[in-house]
Amino acid sequence: MSVLTVQPGATPAGEGPPDAGERHRLTAVTGLAALSLDAMASVAYGPEAIVLVLAAAGAHGLGFTLPVTLAIAGLLAVLVASYRQVITAFPDGGGSYAVAMVHLGARTSLVAAASLVLDYVLNVAVAVTAGVAALTSAFPALYGDRLVLCLVVLALITAVNLRGIVESAKAFIVPTVVFVGSILVLIVVGLFRSAPVSTATADGHASVLAHNATTVGALLLLKAFASGCSALTGVEALANAVPSFRIPRVKRAQRAEVALGAVLGVMLIGLSVLISRFHLQPVEGVTVLAQLADASFGHNWAFYVVQFATMILLALSANTSFGGLPVLLKLLARDNYLPHVFALKADRQVHRHGVLALAVVSAALLVFSGGDTNTLVPLFAIGVFVGFTIAQVGMVRHWRLERGRGWRGKALLNGFGGLLAGVSAVVVTATKFEEGAWLVVVALPLLVAAFVVVHRAYARIGERLGLGRAPEPPHRDRSLVIVPVSSLSRLTSEALTAAVSLGDEVRAVTVCHPDPEDRAQLHALERAWAEWDPGVPLVRLTSERRSLGRPIAAYVREVAAEPATRVTVLIPEAEPERLWQRLLQNQRGAVVAHAVRRETDAVICRLRFRLL
């Protein structure tokens, strides 16, 4: 049997209706604004992370800032080149999860997915707390309210994303342009300075430079490299969210990926050149970026533009997670590793349940940390390096199986990237383990185990439902409709009218308790029923206990045992005119529905009679 659906204004056959949802998808520019804020904003703490580690080796150690940054920029180039290929090979999105699912097996893909989920959630919490920290640094009176401010910022970002990813992208274009423009101008102006214009921000603050150290070991350089790689978080988000782009999706996502790599690389290298040029030393209570802005522009309005742009973009960089995680959750739900509700889309192409789940978990992390960035940072960036490593290894296997033109060079590039990402993952985990990274190490297998449990549950459900197999042809059974009643009213009449329209046989049932008052009410109902004579028998169910649902459920089980009989319980309920008037209802319908659903396999139909 075929089903024909006719819609007003349908496009004639052969022309193909336009996708109305395309206008709610991303272009390369809006994709860069919506999904790369995490990576862009990371220049506020990436170079600083390098400098703080190298400061342990004194002024001599700071001389390695630029070489370490160049190594990170090299890894960035490898990752961008790799993820351009991932976008081509996996246009449905998913990044490392999709790559691992095809080439490395289900369990490895779940590790990649778990690492990405953790990284996305932590990114929201870190980004919001870092942005609020910048605000409270400018206005110290707000420091005591930082948790409330964090939750307010999170609520605003969530609200924007619930309106659609395109709307959020448009809202974030201006802050992104201002931030990137101010950083690039800072770099260009600084290159023309032979010495810092101002050091006002650092004056009076204690230096964290170790003056008695002169040796720079390989372990220190690896630690600096791994710490600085926090600037690479968010590089995968564009590959995860390819379906969010407009047609041609692959080309638009690739352009956005290349633009992200170019802009981020220029900013990282440029800032590191200025750090070396100005012989900058890290101090307590002042960010490296603030010192660079002071040195290039002086302590004037341009300095504050950089600070406020950084503050805003750090807070908004949480949007990377809101753009990438819901798509990843959709893929996991599609593969039966998460509840299917995460695969549903609302209006404006929004995965609403994924957005709300991310907001709730992030809010819990904010409350747990008290709005303190330093509590969350040790947990950050481990997951993303695990995902990077898995994606690179999976792409090596992809090239070996495909063996297209130039596959050896591509596989070598991905293999080198996988090696660097793997080393970074090990070093970051080892150096931050006691600072809280152990929580991520514990959370990863627990999350993978949860995926497996959900997958097994869906497998059992699918087996019981016979999914994938042709079912038996439908056949007609005797239809018996049972209607619980307690009095005669217009509601009773409407319920019986609906019941006789649904079934071959209809029975009304009423529960009688041994109390004299209840017996008197029963006798009155039976007399009124006989006088009314609706053509439907009234069945008396006697219950020794003050129970309503169980006697009806027991009667349903009894009649359902009759051969070839399908039982429907139709429960009439009045729908009040005002919302507050629901408090006046006795909830008898809900009690009966719960008992019948729990104890029988009968169909439950709840008839709503609107009181207008």
Coordinates of C-alpha atoms in Angstrom, one line a residue:
M1 CA 0.0 0.0 0.0
S2 CA 1.4 3.3 -1.0
V3 CA 0.8 6.7 0.7
L4 CA 0.4 9.9 -1.3
T5 CA 1.0 13.2 0.5
V6 CA -0.2 16.3 -1.2
Q7 CA 1.1 19.7 0.1
P8 CA -0.1 23.1 -1.0
G9 CA 2.2 24.8 -3.5
A10 CA 4.0 21.6 -4.3
T11 CA 6.7 21.8 -7.0
P12 CA 5.8 20.1 -10.3
A13 CA 7.4 16.6 -10.8
G14 CA 10.9 16.7 -12.2
E15 CA 11.9 20.1 -11.0
G16 CA 12.9 19.2 -7.4
P17 CA 11.8 21.4 -4.5
P18 CA 14.4 23.8 -3.1
D19 CA 15.6 23.0 0.4
A20 CA 14.0 25.6 2.6
G21 CA 16.5 24.6 5.3
E22 CA 19.5 25.8 3.3
R23 CA 19.0 29.4 4.4
H24 CA 19.5 28.2 8.0
R25 CA 22.9 26.7 7.1
L26 CA 26.4 28.2 7.1
T27 CA 28.5 29.8 4.4
A28 CA 32.3 29.7 4.7
V29 CA 32.4 33.1 6.4
T30 CA 29.5 32.4 8.9
G31 CA 31.0 28.9 9.5
L32 CA 34.3 30.5 10.4
A33 CA 32.5 32.8 12.9
A34 CA 30.2 30.1 14.3
L35 CA 32.6 27.2 14.6
S36 CA 36.2 28.6 15.0
L37 CA 35.8 31.0 17.9
D38 CA 37.4 28.4 20.2
A39 CA 40.5 28.2 18.0
M40 CA 40.7 32.0 17.4
A41 CA 40.3 32.9 21.1
S42 CA 43.0 30.3 22.1
V43 CA 45.7 32.8 21.0
A44 CA 44.8 34.6 24.3
Y45 CA 46.2 31.6 26.3
G46 CA 48.2 29.5 23.9
P47 CA 51.4 31.6 23.7
E48 CA 51.1 32.4 27.4
A49 CA 51.0 28.6 28.2
I50 CA 54.3 28.3 26.3
V51 CA 55.9 31.2 28.1
L52 CA 54.9 30.1 31.5
V53 CA 56.5 26.7 31.0
L54 CA 59.7 28.0 29.5
A55 CA 60.0 30.6 32.3
A56 CA 61.1 27.8 34.5
A57 CA 64.4 27.8 32.5
G58 CA 64.9 31.5 33.0
A59 CA 65.6 34.1 30.2
H60 CA 67.5 31.4 28.2
G61 CA 64.3 29.3 28.2
L62 CA 62.2 32.1 26.9
G63 CA 64.4 32.2 23.8
F64 CA 62.8 29.0 22.7
T65 CA 59.3 30.5 22.5
L66 CA 59.4 31.1 18.8
P67 CA 60.8 27.6 17.9
V68 CA 58.2 25.9 20.0
T69 CA 55.5 28.1 18.4
L70 CA 56.8 27.2 14.9
A71 CA 56.5 23.5 15.8
I72 CA 52.9 24.1 16.9
A73 CA 52.2 26.0 13.7
G74 CA 53.7 23.1 11.8
L75 CA 51.3 20.7 13.6
L76 CA 48.5 23.1 12.9
A77 CA 49.3 23.0 9.1
V78 CA 49.3 19.2 9.2
L79 CA 46.0 19.1 11.1
V80 CA 44.4 21.5 8.7
A81 CA 45.6 19.6 5.6
S82 CA 44.4 16.4 7.2
Y83 CA 40.9 17.7 8.2
R84 CA 40.4 19.0 4.6
Q85 CA 40.8 15.4 3.6
V86 CA 38.5 14.3 6.4
I87 CA 35.8 16.7 5.2
T88 CA 36.0 15.3 1.7
A89 CA 36.0 11.6 2.8
F90 CA 33.3 12.1 5.4
P91 CA 30.8 14.8 4.3
D92 CA 28.3 13.7 6.9
G93 CA 30.5 15.2 9.6
G94 CA 31.7 13.5 12.8
G95 CA 35.5 14.1 12.4
S96 CA 37.6 11.6 14.2
Y97 CA 34.5 9.6 15.2
A98 CA 33.5 9.1 11.6
V99 CA 37.0 8.2 10.5
A100 CA 37.5 5.7 13.3
M101 CA 34.1 4.1 12.8
V102 CA 35.0 3.2 9.2
H103 CA 38.7 2.4 9.5
L104 CA 39.5 1.6 13.1
G105 CA 36.5 -0.2 14.4
A106 CA 33.5 0.6 16.7
R107 CA 35.4 0.6 20.0
T108 CA 38.1 3.0 18.8
S109 CA 35.4 5.3 17.3
L110 CA 33.7 5.4 20.7
V111 CA 36.9 6.5 22.4
A112 CA 37.2 9.2 19.8
A113 CA 33.6 10.2 20.3
A114 CA 34.0 10.2 24.1
S115 CA 37.1 12.4 23.9
L116 CA 35.3 14.8 21.7
V117 CA 32.3 15.0 23.9
L118 CA 34.4 15.7 27.0
D119 CA 36.5 18.3 25.1
Y120 CA 33.4 20.1 23.8
V121 CA 31.8 20.3 27.2
L122 CA 35.0 21.4 28.9
N123 CA 35.5 24.0 26.1
V124 CA 32.2 25.7 27.0
A125 CA 33.0 25.8 30.7
V126 CA 36.6 27.0 30.1
A127 CA 35.6 29.6 27.5
V128 CA 32.8 31.1 29.7
T129 CA 34.9 31.2 32.8
A130 CA 37.9 32.7 30.9
G131 CA 35.7 35.4 29.4
V132 CA 34.2 36.3 32.8
A133 CA 37.6 36.3 34.3
A134 CA 38.7 38.9 31.8
L135 CA 35.6 41.0 32.8
T136 CA 36.3 40.7 36.5
S137 CA 39.9 41.7 35.9
A138 CA 38.7 44.9 34.4
F139 CA 36.0 45.4 37.0
P140 CA 37.2 43.8 40.3
A141 CA 33.9 44.6 42.1
L142 CA 32.2 41.9 40.0
Y143 CA 34.6 39.1 41.2
G144 CA 32.3 37.9 43.9
D145 CA 29.5 37.4 41.3
R146 CA 31.6 35.5 38.8
L147 CA 29.5 32.3 39.0
V148 CA 26.3 34.1 38.4
L149 CA 27.9 35.9 35.5
C150 CA 29.1 32.6 34.0
L151 CA 25.6 31.2 34.2
V152 CA 24.1 34.3 32.6
V153 CA 26.6 34.2 29.7
L154 CA 25.9 30.5 29.2
A155 CA 22.2 31.1 29.2
L156 CA 22.6 33.8 26.5
I157 CA 24.8 31.7 24.3
T158 CA 22.3 28.8 24.6
A159 CA 19.4 31.0 23.7
V160 CA 21.2 32.3 20.6
N161 CA 21.9 28.7 19.5
L162 CA 18.4 27.6 20.0
R163 CA 17.3 30.2 17.4
G164 CA 19.5 28.4 14.9
I165 CA 23.2 28.1 14.0
V166 CA 23.0 30.8 11.2
E167 CA 21.6 33.3 13.7
S168 CA 24.3 32.5 16.2
A169 CA 27.0 32.8 13.4
K170 CA 25.6 36.3 12.4
A171 CA 25.7 37.4 16.0
F172 CA 29.4 36.4 16.3
I173 CA 30.8 37.8 13.1
V174 CA 31.4 41.3 14.4
P175 CA 33.2 40.2 17.6
T176 CA 35.3 37.8 15.6
V177 CA 36.3 40.4 13.1
V178 CA 37.1 43.0 15.8
F179 CA 39.3 40.4 17.7
V180 CA 41.2 39.1 14.7
G181 CA 41.6 42.6 13.3
S182 CA 42.9 44.0 16.6
I183 CA 45.4 41.1 17.0
L184 CA 46.7 41.5 13.5
V185 CA 47.1 45.3 13.9
L186 CA 48.8 44.7 17.2
I187 CA 51.3 42.4 15.5
V188 CA 52.0 44.7 12.6
V189 CA 52.4 47.8 14.8
G190 CA 54.6 45.8 17.2
L191 CA 57.0 44.7 14.3
F192 CA 57.7 48.4 13.8
R193 CA 58.6 49.0 17.4
S194 CA 62.2 48.6 18.5
A195 CA 61.2 48.6 22.2
P196 CA 57.9 48.5 24.2
V197 CA 55.9 51.7 24.1
S198 CA 54.6 51.0 27.6
T199 CA 55.0 48.5 30.5
A200 CA 52.3 50.0 32.7
T201 CA 50.3 46.8 32.9
A202 CA 53.3 44.8 34.2
D203 CA 54.7 47.5 36.6
G204 CA 54.3 46.4 40.2
H205 CA 53.7 42.8 39.4
A206 CA 56.0 40.0 40.5
S207 CA 57.9 38.2 37.7
V208 CA 57.5 34.4 37.5
L209 CA 60.8 34.0 35.6
A210 CA 63.3 31.7 37.2
H211 CA 66.6 33.6 37.4
N212 CA 68.7 30.7 38.6
A213 CA 68.0 28.3 35.7
T214 CA 70.0 28.1 32.5
T215 CA 69.3 24.6 31.1
V216 CA 66.5 23.8 28.7
G217 CA 65.9 20.1 28.5
A218 CA 63.9 18.0 26.0
L219 CA 61.2 17.3 28.6
L220 CA 60.7 21.0 29.3
L221 CA 60.4 21.7 25.5
L222 CA 57.9 18.9 25.2
K223 CA 55.9 20.2 28.1
A224 CA 55.9 23.7 26.5
F225 CA 54.9 22.3 23.2
A226 CA 52.0 20.3 24.8
S227 CA 50.9 23.3 26.8
G228 CA 50.9 25.6 23.8
C229 CA 49.0 23.0 21.8
S230 CA 45.9 24.2 23.8
A231 CA 45.8 26.8 21.0
L232 CA 44.8 24.0 18.6
T233 CA 41.5 23.1 20.3
G234 CA 38.6 23.7 17.9
V235 CA 40.5 22.8 14.7
E236 CA 38.3 19.7 14.3
A237 CA 35.0 21.5 14.9
L238 CA 34.6 22.4 11.2
A239 CA 35.0 18.7 10.1
N240 CA 32.5 17.7 12.8
A241 CA 29.8 20.1 11.5
V242 CA 30.0 19.7 7.7
P243 CA 26.2 19.1 7.4
S244 CA 25.7 22.5 8.9
F245 CA 27.1 24.2 5.8
R246 CA 25.2 25.2 2.7
I247 CA 25.6 23.4 -0.6
P248 CA 28.3 22.7 -1.8
R249 CA 29.0 21.7 1.9
V250 CA 32.4 20.1 1.4
K251 CA 33.9 23.0 -0.5
R252 CA 32.5 25.6 2.0
A253 CA 33.8 23.6 5.0
Q254 CA 37.2 23.2 3.4
R255 CA 37.5 26.9 2.7
A256 CA 36.6 27.7 6.3
E257 CA 39.2 25.1 7.6
V258 CA 42.0 26.6 5.5
A259 CA 41.0 30.1 6.5
L260 CA 41.0 29.1 10.2
G261 CA 44.5 27.5 9.8
A262 CA 45.9 30.6 8.1
V263 CA 44.6 33.2 10.5
L264 CA 45.4 31.1 13.6
G265 CA 48.9 30.4 12.4
V266 CA 49.6 34.0 11.6
M267 CA 48.4 35.2 14.9
L268 CA 50.3 32.5 16.9
I269 CA 53.6 33.1 15.1
G270 CA 53.2 36.9 15.1
L271 CA 52.6 37.0 18.8
S272 CA 55.6 34.8 19.5
V273 CA 57.8 37.0 17.4
L274 CA 56.7 40.0 19.5
I275 CA 57.3 38.1 22.7
S276 CA 60.9 37.5 21.6
R277 CA 61.3 41.0 20.2
F278 CA 60.2 42.7 23.4
H279 CA 62.0 40.2 25.7
L280 CA 58.7 39.8 27.5
Q281 CA 58.7 38.2 30.9
P282 CA 55.5 36.6 32.4
V283 CA 54.3 38.3 35.6
E284 CA 51.6 37.4 38.1
G285 CA 48.1 38.8 37.5
V286 CA 48.7 40.1 34.0
T287 CA 48.2 38.1 30.8
V288 CA 50.9 37.9 28.1
L289 CA 48.5 39.3 25.5
A290 CA 47.8 42.3 27.7
Q291 CA 51.5 43.0 28.0
L292 CA 51.9 42.7 24.2
A293 CA 49.0 45.2 23.6
D294 CA 50.6 47.5 26.1
A295 CA 54.0 47.2 24.4
S296 CA 52.6 47.7 20.9
F297 CA 49.9 50.4 21.4
G298 CA 50.7 51.9 24.7
H299 CA 48.3 52.2 27.6
N300 CA 45.5 53.9 25.7
W301 CA 42.1 53.2 24.0
A302 CA 43.7 50.6 21.6
F303 CA 44.9 48.6 24.6
Y304 CA 41.4 48.5 26.0
V305 CA 39.9 47.5 22.6
V306 CA 42.2 44.4 22.6
Q307 CA 41.3 43.5 26.1
F308 CA 37.5 43.9 25.6
A309 CA 37.6 42.1 22.3
T310 CA 39.5 39.2 24.0
M311 CA 37.1 39.1 26.8
I312 CA 34.0 38.9 24.5
L313 CA 35.5 36.4 22.2
L314 CA 36.6 34.1 25.0
A315 CA 33.1 34.1 26.3
L316 CA 31.6 33.5 22.9
S317 CA 34.1 30.8 21.8
A318 CA 31.9 28.4 23.6
N319 CA 29.8 28.5 20.4
T320 CA 32.3 26.1 18.8
S321 CA 30.9 23.4 21.0
F322 CA 27.3 24.4 20.4
G323 CA 28.0 24.1 16.6
G324 CA 30.0 20.8 16.7
L325 CA 28.7 18.7 19.6
P326 CA 25.0 18.5 18.6
V327 CA 26.1 17.1 15.2
L328 CA 28.4 14.6 16.8
L329 CA 25.5 13.5 19.2
K330 CA 23.3 13.2 16.1
L331 CA 25.7 10.8 14.6
L332 CA 26.0 8.8 17.8
A333 CA 22.3 8.6 18.0
R334 CA 22.0 7.5 14.4
D335 CA 24.4 4.7 15.2
N336 CA 22.4 3.7 18.3
Y337 CA 25.0 4.8 20.8
L338 CA 22.9 7.6 22.3
P339 CA 19.1 8.1 22.7
H340 CA 17.5 8.8 19.3
V341 CA 16.1 12.0 20.6
F342 CA 19.5 13.6 19.9
A343 CA 19.0 12.9 16.2
L344 CA 15.9 15.0 16.0
K345 CA 16.0 18.5 14.5
A346 CA 13.8 21.4 15.4
D347 CA 13.0 24.4 13.3
R348 CA 16.0 26.3 11.8
Q349 CA 18.0 23.1 11.6
V350 CA 18.7 23.1 15.3
H351 CA 19.5 19.9 17.2
R352 CA 17.7 21.3 20.2
H353 CA 18.2 18.3 22.6
G354 CA 22.0 18.4 21.9
V355 CA 22.2 22.1 22.6
L356 CA 20.2 21.8 25.8
A357 CA 22.2 18.8 27.0
L358 CA 25.4 20.6 26.4
A359 CA 24.1 23.7 28.3
V360 CA 23.0 21.6 31.3
V361 CA 26.2 19.7 31.7
S362 CA 28.3 22.9 31.2
A363 CA 26.2 24.6 33.9
A364 CA 27.0 21.8 36.3
L365 CA 30.7 22.2 35.6
L366 CA 30.5 25.9 36.2
V367 CA 28.8 25.3 39.5
F368 CA 31.3 22.6 40.4
S369 CA 34.3 24.9 39.6
G370 CA 32.7 28.0 41.2
G371 CA 33.3 29.9 38.0
D372 CA 37.1 29.5 38.4
T373 CA 39.1 28.9 35.1
N374 CA 42.1 27.3 36.9
T375 CA 40.0 24.5 38.2
L376 CA 38.9 23.5 34.7
V377 CA 42.0 24.1 32.6
P378 CA 43.9 21.0 33.8
L379 CA 41.0 18.9 32.4
F380 CA 41.1 20.7 29.1
A381 CA 42.8 19.7 25.8
I382 CA 43.5 16.1 26.7
G383 CA 40.4 14.8 24.8
V384 CA 41.1 16.8 21.7
F385 CA 44.6 15.3 21.3
V386 CA 43.1 11.8 21.7
G387 CA 40.7 12.7 18.9
F388 CA 43.5 14.2 16.7
T389 CA 45.6 11.0 17.1
I390 CA 42.7 8.7 16.2
A391 CA 41.7 10.8 13.2
Q392 CA 45.3 10.9 11.9
V393 CA 45.8 7.1 12.3
G394 CA 42.4 6.4 10.7
M395 CA 43.2 8.6 7.7
V396 CA 46.5 6.7 7.2
R397 CA 44.5 3.5 6.9
H398 CA 42.1 5.4 4.6
W399 CA 44.8 6.3 2.1
R400 CA 46.3 2.7 2.2
L401 CA 42.9 1.3 1.3
E402 CA 42.1 3.9 -1.3
R403 CA 45.6 4.0 -2.9
G404 CA 44.7 7.0 -5.1
R405 CA 47.1 9.4 -6.7
G406 CA 49.8 10.6 -4.2
W407 CA 48.4 8.4 -1.4
R408 CA 51.9 7.7 0.1
G409 CA 52.6 11.4 0.6
K410 CA 49.2 11.9 2.2
A411 CA 49.6 8.9 4.4
L412 CA 53.0 10.1 5.5
L413 CA 51.6 13.5 6.3
N414 CA 48.8 12.0 8.4
G415 CA 51.2 9.6 10.1
F416 CA 53.5 12.4 11.1
G417 CA 50.5 14.4 12.5
G418 CA 49.3 11.3 14.4
L419 CA 52.7 10.9 15.9
L420 CA 52.9 14.5 17.0
A421 CA 49.3 14.5 18.4
G422 CA 49.9 11.2 20.2
V423 CA 53.1 12.6 21.9
S424 CA 51.2 15.7 22.9
A425 CA 48.3 13.6 24.4
V426 CA 50.8 11.6 26.5
V427 CA 52.8 14.6 27.6
V428 CA 49.7 16.7 28.5
T429 CA 48.1 13.8 30.4
A430 CA 51.3 13.1 32.3
T431 CA 52.1 16.7 33.2
K432 CA 48.5 17.5 34.3
F433 CA 47.5 14.2 35.8
E434 CA 47.7 15.3 39.5
E435 CA 46.1 18.7 38.6
G436 CA 42.8 17.1 37.7
A437 CA 43.5 15.3 34.4
W438 CA 42.9 12.0 36.1
L439 CA 39.2 12.9 36.0
V440 CA 39.3 12.9 32.2
V441 CA 41.2 9.6 32.3
V442 CA 38.4 8.1 34.4
A443 CA 35.6 9.7 32.5
L444 CA 36.7 8.5 29.1
P445 CA 36.1 4.8 29.7
L446 CA 32.9 5.5 31.7
L447 CA 31.5 7.4 28.7
V448 CA 32.5 4.7 26.3
A449 CA 30.8 2.1 28.6
A450 CA 27.6 4.2 28.6
F451 CA 27.7 4.2 24.8
V452 CA 28.0 0.4 24.7
V453 CA 25.1 0.0 27.2
V454 CA 22.8 2.2 25.1
H455 CA 23.9 0.3 21.9
R456 CA 23.1 -3.1 23.5
A457 CA 19.7 -1.8 24.7
Y458 CA 18.8 -0.7 21.2
A459 CA 20.0 -4.0 19.8
R460 CA 17.7 -5.9 22.1
I461 CA 14.8 -3.6 21.3
G462 CA 15.5 -4.1 17.6
E463 CA 15.5 -7.8 17.9
R464 CA 12.2 -7.8 19.8
L465 CA 10.7 -5.5 17.2
G466 CA 12.1 -7.6 14.3
L467 CA 13.7 -4.6 12.7
G468 CA 15.2 -5.4 9.3
R469 CA 12.9 -8.4 8.8
A470 CA 9.6 -8.5 6.9
P471 CA 6.8 -8.8 9.6
E472 CA 3.7 -11.0 9.4
P473 CA 0.8 -9.5 7.4
P474 CA -1.7 -7.6 9.5
H475 CA -4.9 -9.3 10.5
R476 CA -8.1 -8.2 12.2
D477 CA -8.9 -9.1 15.8
R478 CA -12.0 -8.5 17.8
S479 CA -11.7 -5.0 19.3
L480 CA -12.9 -4.4 22.8
V481 CA -12.9 -0.9 24.3
I482 CA -13.1 -0.4 28.0
V483 CA -14.2 3.0 29.4
P484 CA -13.7 3.8 33.1
V485 CA -16.6 5.9 34.5
S486 CA -17.5 7.3 37.9
S487 CA -20.6 9.4 37.1
L488 CA -22.8 10.5 34.3
S489 CA -21.9 13.7 32.4
R490 CA -21.3 15.1 29.0
L491 CA -17.8 13.8 29.3
T492 CA -19.2 10.2 29.7
S493 CA -21.3 10.6 26.6
E494 CA -18.3 11.9 24.5
A495 CA -16.2 9.0 25.8
L496 CA -18.8 6.3 24.8
T497 CA -19.3 8.0 21.4
A498 CA -15.6 7.8 20.7
A499 CA -15.5 4.2 22.1
V500 CA -18.3 2.8 19.9
S501 CA -16.5 4.4 16.9
L502 CA -13.3 2.6 17.7
G503 CA -14.3 -0.9 18.8
D504 CA -16.6 -3.8 18.0
E505 CA -17.6 -4.0 21.6
V506 CA -17.7 -1.4 24.4
R507 CA -17.9 -1.9 28.1
A508 CA -18.0 0.8 30.8
V509 CA -16.4 -0.1 34.1
T510 CA -16.7 1.5 37.5
V511 CA -14.8 0.6 40.7
C512 CA -16.8 0.0 43.9
H513 CA -15.3 0.0 47.4
P514 CA -17.0 -1.5 50.6
D515 CA -17.7 1.8 52.3
P516 CA -21.4 2.6 52.7
E517 CA -21.0 6.0 51.0
D518 CA -19.3 4.3 48.0
R519 CA -22.0 1.7 47.7
A520 CA -24.7 4.4 47.8
Q521 CA -22.9 6.3 45.0
L522 CA -22.7 3.0 43.0
H523 CA -26.4 2.3 43.3
A524 CA -27.2 5.8 42.2
L525 CA -24.9 5.5 39.2
E526 CA -26.5 2.1 38.2
R527 CA -30.0 3.5 38.4
A528 CA -29.0 6.6 36.4
W529 CA -27.3 4.3 33.9
A530 CA -30.3 2.1 33.5
E531 CA -32.6 5.2 32.9
W532 CA -30.1 6.7 30.4
D533 CA -29.7 3.3 28.6
P534 CA -26.7 4.2 26.3
G535 CA -26.6 0.7 24.8
V536 CA -23.3 0.0 26.6
P537 CA -23.1 -2.4 29.7
L538 CA -21.8 -1.0 33.0
V539 CA -19.5 -3.5 34.7
R540 CA -19.1 -3.3 38.5
L541 CA -15.5 -4.0 39.7
T542 CA -15.4 -4.6 43.5
S543 CA -12.2 -3.7 45.3
E544 CA -11.7 -4.3 49.1
R545 CA -8.9 -1.7 49.1
R546 CA -9.0 2.0 48.3
S547 CA -7.5 1.4 44.9
L548 CA -8.6 2.6 41.5
G549 CA -6.0 1.6 38.9
R550 CA -5.3 -2.0 40.0
P551 CA -8.9 -3.3 39.8
I552 CA -9.3 -1.9 36.3
A553 CA -5.9 -3.3 35.3
A554 CA -6.9 -6.8 36.6
Y555 CA -10.1 -6.7 34.6
V556 CA -8.2 -5.7 31.5
R557 CA -5.8 -8.7 32.0
E558 CA -8.8 -10.9 32.4
V559 CA -10.6 -9.9 29.2
A560 CA -7.4 -9.7 27.2
A561 CA -6.9 -13.4 27.8
E562 CA -9.8 -14.1 25.5
P563 CA -8.6 -15.4 22.1
A564 CA -8.1 -12.9 19.3
T565 CA -9.1 -9.9 21.3
R566 CA -7.4 -6.5 21.3
V567 CA -8.2 -4.3 24.3
T568 CA -8.2 -0.5 24.3
V569 CA -8.7 1.4 27.5
L570 CA -10.2 4.8 26.7
I571 CA -9.8 7.3 29.6
P572 CA -11.9 10.4 29.4
E573 CA -10.4 13.6 30.9
A574 CA -11.5 17.2 31.1
E575 CA -9.1 19.8 29.7
P576 CA -9.6 23.0 31.8
E577 CA -9.8 26.4 30.2
R578 CA -7.1 27.8 32.3
L579 CA -3.7 26.3 33.0
W580 CA -3.9 26.9 36.8
Q581 CA -7.2 25.0 36.9
R582 CA -5.4 21.7 36.3
L583 CA -4.6 21.9 40.0
L584 CA -8.3 21.4 40.6
Q585 CA -8.4 18.0 38.9
N586 CA -8.3 14.7 40.9
Q587 CA -5.8 13.0 38.5
R588 CA -8.0 9.8 38.3
G589 CA -7.2 9.4 34.6
A590 CA -3.4 9.5 35.3
V591 CA -3.7 6.9 38.0
V592 CA -5.7 4.5 35.8
A593 CA -3.3 5.1 32.8
H594 CA -0.3 4.3 35.0
A595 CA -1.7 1.1 36.4
V596 CA -2.9 -0.2 33.0
R597 CA 0.4 0.7 31.3
R598 CA 2.4 -1.0 34.0
E599 CA 0.4 -4.2 34.4
T600 CA -1.0 -4.9 30.9
D601 CA -0.3 -4.6 27.2
A602 CA -3.6 -2.9 26.4
V603 CA -3.7 0.2 24.2
I604 CA -4.3 3.4 26.2
C605 CA -6.3 6.2 24.7
R606 CA -6.7 9.4 26.7
L607 CA -9.6 11.4 25.4
R608 CA -9.2 15.2 26.1
F609 CA -12.6 17.0 26.4
R610 CA -11.9 20.8 26.2
L611 CA -13.9 23.0 28.6
L612 CA -14.3 26.1 26.4

